[in-house]
Amino acid sequence: MLVLLRRTLLTAGAAVLLPLALSAQAPMSDTDYMALGRKYFDWFIAAEADSLLAHMSPEARENAGGVDGVTKAATDFIGRAGLESELVEERMTRRRGNPQYWREARYTTFVDEPLVFRWVFNDKGEILGIGMGPKSRTPAPDSTAAGS
């Protein structure tokens, strides 16, 4: 009876862990990156620095300036841009070969032109970098990027 219970538990454990292991190896799709981009943007606007830092690559985390640096970047952005008043375009592109979430929107304080907010990801969905600024000064995505 004990052997049967052990075998059942091992089989159940394998049934649960195998799909997790396989999904961890599957490459992320643009849909996956888009969902991350939206979530990370919401966290940025809400100044949820700890959440963002937990999802940055080690190098990006080091360059971000910790919780204070991320919080300052968020408050500076909101202070200069205002609130988002119109989402113009949201898409996935590539920047230097890496997936890039591109969010172009109009804001209530900075009204000269749309602002573009960008997250650049690695293949694990970690944040490699961030960009934000007027559309006219935003670096173009890679020319081979889908949707660009």
PDB file of C-alpha atoms in Angstrom:
ATOM      1  CA  MET A   1       0.000   0.000   0.000  1.00  0.00           C
ATOM      2  CA  LEU A   2       2.814   2.415   0.878  1.00  0.00           C
ATOM      3  CA  VAL A   3       4.543   1.628  -2.443  1.00  0.00           C
ATOM      4  CA  LEU A   4       1.308   2.322  -4.344  1.00  0.00           C
ATOM      5  CA  LEU A   5       0.857   5.659  -2.527  1.00  0.00           C
ATOM      6  CA  ARG A   6       4.447   6.654  -3.309  1.00  0.00           C
ATOM      7  CA  ARG A   7       4.044   5.726  -6.973  1.00  0.00           C
ATOM      8  CA  THR A   8       0.799   7.733  -7.182  1.00  0.00           C
ATOM      9  CA  LEU A   9       2.419  10.791  -5.615  1.00  0.00           C
ATOM     10  CA  LEU A  10       5.425  10.547  -7.950  1.00  0.00           C
ATOM     11  CA  THR A  11       3.157  10.250 -10.994  1.00  0.00           C
ATOM     12  CA  ALA A  12       1.035  13.201  -9.856  1.00  0.00           C
ATOM     13  CA  GLY A  13       4.147  15.269  -9.167  1.00  0.00           C
ATOM     14  CA  ALA A  14       5.573  14.501 -12.595  1.00  0.00           C
ATOM     15  CA  ALA A  15       2.252  15.405 -14.224  1.00  0.00           C
ATOM     16  CA  VAL A  16       2.358  18.802 -12.526  1.00  0.00           C
ATOM     17  CA  LEU A  17       6.065  19.579 -12.967  1.00  0.00           C
ATOM     18  CA  LEU A  18       6.600  18.405 -16.538  1.00  0.00           C
ATOM     19  CA  PRO A  19       4.307  21.008 -18.163  1.00  0.00           C
ATOM     20  CA  LEU A  20       5.935  23.711 -16.019  1.00  0.00           C
ATOM     21  CA  ALA A  21       9.403  22.647 -17.142  1.00  0.00           C
ATOM     22  CA  LEU A  22       8.331  22.534 -20.788  1.00  0.00           C
ATOM     23  CA  SER A  23       6.616  25.933 -20.629  1.00  0.00           C
ATOM     24  CA  ALA A  24       9.698  27.481 -19.017  1.00  0.00           C
ATOM     25  CA  GLN A  25      11.689  26.435 -22.102  1.00  0.00           C
ATOM     26  CA  ALA A  26       9.166  27.676 -24.667  1.00  0.00           C
ATOM     27  CA  PRO A  27      10.176  30.979 -26.276  1.00  0.00           C
ATOM     28  CA  MET A  28       8.047  33.974 -25.421  1.00  0.00           C
ATOM     29  CA  SER A  29       5.720  35.312 -28.103  1.00  0.00           C
ATOM     30  CA  ASP A  30       5.022  38.946 -28.962  1.00  0.00           C
ATOM     31  CA  THR A  31       1.686  38.498 -27.171  1.00  0.00           C
ATOM     32  CA  ASP A  32       3.581  37.489 -24.011  1.00  0.00           C
ATOM     33  CA  TYR A  33       5.900  40.481 -24.300  1.00  0.00           C
ATOM     34  CA  MET A  34       2.952  42.817 -24.947  1.00  0.00           C
ATOM     35  CA  ALA A  35       1.253  41.614 -21.754  1.00  0.00           C
ATOM     36  CA  LEU A  36       4.490  42.167 -19.813  1.00  0.00           C
ATOM     37  CA  GLY A  37       4.926  45.616 -21.337  1.00  0.00           C
ATOM     38  CA  ARG A  38       1.450  46.645 -20.244  1.00  0.00           C
ATOM     39  CA  LYS A  39       1.926  45.241 -16.748  1.00  0.00           C
ATOM     40  CA  TYR A  40       5.334  46.880 -16.318  1.00  0.00           C
ATOM     41  CA  PHE A  41       3.998  50.205 -17.636  1.00  0.00           C
ATOM     42  CA  ASP A  42       1.174  50.073 -15.071  1.00  0.00           C
ATOM     43  CA  TRP A  43       3.704  49.320 -12.340  1.00  0.00           C
ATOM     44  CA  PHE A  44       5.901  52.195 -13.519  1.00  0.00           C
ATOM     45  CA  ILE A  45       3.034  54.699 -13.472  1.00  0.00           C
ATOM     46  CA  ALA A  46       2.030  53.450 -10.008  1.00  0.00           C
ATOM     47  CA  ALA A  47       5.692  53.774  -8.886  1.00  0.00           C
ATOM     48  CA  GLU A  48       5.797  50.100  -7.878  1.00  0.00           C
ATOM     49  CA  ALA A  49       9.578  50.145  -7.922  1.00  0.00           C
ATOM     50  CA  ASP A  50      10.096  46.865  -6.052  1.00  0.00           C
ATOM     51  CA  SER A  51       7.974  44.994  -8.592  1.00  0.00           C
ATOM     52  CA  LEU A  52       9.898  46.466 -11.515  1.00  0.00           C
ATOM     53  CA  LEU A  53      13.296  45.853  -9.941  1.00  0.00           C
ATOM     54  CA  ALA A  54      12.363  42.194  -9.420  1.00  0.00           C
ATOM     55  CA  HIS A  55      11.794  41.873 -13.185  1.00  0.00           C
ATOM     56  CA  MET A  56      14.943  43.624 -14.404  1.00  0.00           C
ATOM     57  CA  SER A  57      18.089  41.955 -15.647  1.00  0.00           C
ATOM     58  CA  PRO A  58      20.939  42.220 -13.133  1.00  0.00           C
ATOM     59  CA  GLU A  59      22.630  44.945 -15.214  1.00  0.00           C
ATOM     60  CA  ALA A  60      19.412  46.970 -15.598  1.00  0.00           C
ATOM     61  CA  ARG A  61      18.736  46.614 -11.869  1.00  0.00           C
ATOM     62  CA  GLU A  62      22.205  47.916 -11.080  1.00  0.00           C
ATOM     63  CA  ASN A  63      21.769  50.898 -13.431  1.00  0.00           C
ATOM     64  CA  ALA A  64      18.262  51.756 -12.191  1.00  0.00           C
ATOM     65  CA  GLY A  65      19.411  53.275  -8.913  1.00  0.00           C
ATOM     66  CA  GLY A  66      17.339  50.986  -6.716  1.00  0.00           C
ATOM     67  CA  VAL A  67      13.886  51.798  -5.433  1.00  0.00           C
ATOM     68  CA  ASP A  68      14.725  55.504  -5.196  1.00  0.00           C
ATOM     69  CA  GLY A  69      15.948  55.655  -8.795  1.00  0.00           C
ATOM     70  CA  VAL A  70      12.879  53.911 -10.229  1.00  0.00           C
ATOM     71  CA  THR A  71      10.516  55.978  -8.091  1.00  0.00           C
ATOM     72  CA  LYS A  72      12.228  59.199  -9.175  1.00  0.00           C
ATOM     73  CA  ALA A  73      12.029  58.194 -12.856  1.00  0.00           C
ATOM     74  CA  ALA A  74       8.298  57.496 -12.496  1.00  0.00           C
ATOM     75  CA  THR A  75       7.508  60.726 -10.655  1.00  0.00           C
ATOM     76  CA  ASP A  76       9.638  62.753 -13.090  1.00  0.00           C
ATOM     77  CA  PHE A  77       7.844  61.201 -16.065  1.00  0.00           C
ATOM     78  CA  ILE A  78       4.382  61.868 -14.620  1.00  0.00           C
ATOM     79  CA  GLY A  79       5.407  65.367 -13.541  1.00  0.00           C
ATOM     80  CA  ARG A  80       6.561  66.293 -17.036  1.00  0.00           C
ATOM     81  CA  ALA A  81       4.033  64.355 -19.105  1.00  0.00           C
ATOM     82  CA  GLY A  82       0.906  64.531 -16.987  1.00  0.00           C
ATOM     83  CA  LEU A  83      -1.699  61.822 -17.283  1.00  0.00           C
ATOM     84  CA  GLU A  84      -2.180  59.701 -20.356  1.00  0.00           C
ATOM     85  CA  SER A  85      -5.156  61.132 -22.240  1.00  0.00           C
ATOM     86  CA  GLU A  86      -5.093  59.034 -25.427  1.00  0.00           C
ATOM     87  CA  LEU A  87      -3.343  55.813 -26.365  1.00  0.00           C
ATOM     88  CA  VAL A  88      -2.255  56.354 -29.976  1.00  0.00           C
ATOM     89  CA  GLU A  89      -0.491  53.055 -30.647  1.00  0.00           C
ATOM     90  CA  GLU A  90       0.780  50.036 -28.794  1.00  0.00           C
ATOM     91  CA  ARG A  91       2.922  47.423 -30.506  1.00  0.00           C
ATOM     92  CA  MET A  92       5.857  45.093 -30.278  1.00  0.00           C
ATOM     93  CA  THR A  93       8.995  45.973 -32.223  1.00  0.00           C
ATOM     94  CA  ARG A  94      12.660  45.065 -31.945  1.00  0.00           C
ATOM     95  CA  ARG A  95      15.518  47.258 -30.796  1.00  0.00           C
ATOM     96  CA  ARG A  96      19.023  45.976 -31.466  1.00  0.00           C
ATOM     97  CA  GLY A  97      17.476  42.544 -31.956  1.00  0.00           C
ATOM     98  CA  ASN A  98      15.672  42.513 -28.598  1.00  0.00           C
ATOM     99  CA  PRO A  99      11.884  42.585 -28.134  1.00  0.00           C
ATOM    100  CA  GLN A 100      10.656  46.119 -27.466  1.00  0.00           C
ATOM    101  CA  TYR A 101       7.246  47.158 -26.123  1.00  0.00           C
ATOM    102  CA  TRP A 102       6.288  50.465 -27.794  1.00  0.00           C
ATOM    103  CA  ARG A 103       3.541  52.635 -26.269  1.00  0.00           C
ATOM    104  CA  GLU A 104       2.787  55.903 -28.042  1.00  0.00           C
ATOM    105  CA  ALA A 105       0.311  58.157 -26.251  1.00  0.00           C
ATOM    106  CA  ARG A 106      -0.806  61.734 -25.742  1.00  0.00           C
ATOM    107  CA  TYR A 107      -0.560  63.274 -22.278  1.00  0.00           C
ATOM    108  CA  THR A 108      -2.276  66.134 -20.474  1.00  0.00           C
ATOM    109  CA  THR A 109       0.786  68.259 -19.665  1.00  0.00           C
ATOM    110  CA  PHE A 110       3.196  67.514 -22.509  1.00  0.00           C
ATOM    111  CA  VAL A 111       0.952  68.378 -25.445  1.00  0.00           C
ATOM    112  CA  ASP A 112       3.473  69.249 -28.203  1.00  0.00           C
ATOM    113  CA  GLU A 113       3.460  65.725 -29.649  1.00  0.00           C
ATOM    114  CA  PRO A 114       2.871  62.128 -28.539  1.00  0.00           C
ATOM    115  CA  LEU A 115       5.327  60.562 -26.123  1.00  0.00           C
ATOM    116  CA  VAL A 116       6.719  57.090 -26.689  1.00  0.00           C
ATOM    117  CA  PHE A 117       7.386  54.813 -23.727  1.00  0.00           C
ATOM    118  CA  ARG A 118       9.500  51.718 -24.404  1.00  0.00           C
ATOM    119  CA  TRP A 119      10.609  48.623 -22.528  1.00  0.00           C
ATOM    120  CA  VAL A 120      13.363  46.475 -24.049  1.00  0.00           C
ATOM    121  CA  PHE A 121      13.315  42.822 -22.933  1.00  0.00           C
ATOM    122  CA  ASN A 122      15.634  39.858 -22.993  1.00  0.00           C
ATOM    123  CA  ASP A 123      14.388  36.420 -24.056  1.00  0.00           C
ATOM    124  CA  LYS A 124      13.285  35.677 -20.478  1.00  0.00           C
ATOM    125  CA  GLY A 125      11.030  38.744 -20.302  1.00  0.00           C
ATOM    126  CA  GLU A 126      13.365  40.650 -18.008  1.00  0.00           C
ATOM    127  CA  ILE A 127      13.709  44.382 -18.525  1.00  0.00           C
ATOM    128  CA  LEU A 128      16.997  45.281 -20.213  1.00  0.00           C
ATOM    129  CA  GLY A 129      16.227  48.956 -20.649  1.00  0.00           C
ATOM    130  CA  ILE A 130      13.644  51.690 -20.720  1.00  0.00           C
ATOM    131  CA  GLY A 131      13.122  54.653 -22.972  1.00  0.00           C
ATOM    132  CA  MET A 132      10.681  57.526 -22.885  1.00  0.00           C
ATOM    133  CA  GLY A 133      10.415  60.768 -24.751  1.00  0.00           C
ATOM    134  CA  PRO A 134       8.844  62.716 -27.599  1.00  0.00           C
ATOM    135  CA  LYS A 135       8.093  60.639 -30.674  1.00  0.00           C
ATOM    136  CA  SER A 136      10.298  62.870 -32.841  1.00  0.00           C
ATOM    137  CA  ARG A 137      13.309  61.981 -30.685  1.00  0.00           C
ATOM    138  CA  THR A 138      12.565  58.282 -30.256  1.00  0.00           C
ATOM    139  CA  PRO A 139      15.089  55.945 -31.891  1.00  0.00           C
ATOM    140  CA  ALA A 140      13.541  53.963 -34.715  1.00  0.00           C
ATOM    141  CA  PRO A 141      12.968  50.272 -34.098  1.00  0.00           C
ATOM    142  CA  ASP A 142      14.967  47.732 -36.093  1.00  0.00           C
ATOM    143  CA  SER A 143      13.910  47.823 -39.734  1.00  0.00           C
ATOM    144  CA  THR A 144      13.238  44.091 -39.743  1.00  0.00           C
ATOM    145  CA  ALA A 145      10.863  44.305 -36.769  1.00  0.00           C
ATOM    146  CA  ALA A 146       7.395  42.940 -37.292  1.00  0.00           C
ATOM    147  CA  GLY A 147       4.827  45.663 -37.096  1.00  0.00           C
ATOM    148  CA  SER A 148       7.272  48.523 -37.546  1.00  0.00           C
TER     149      SER A 148
END
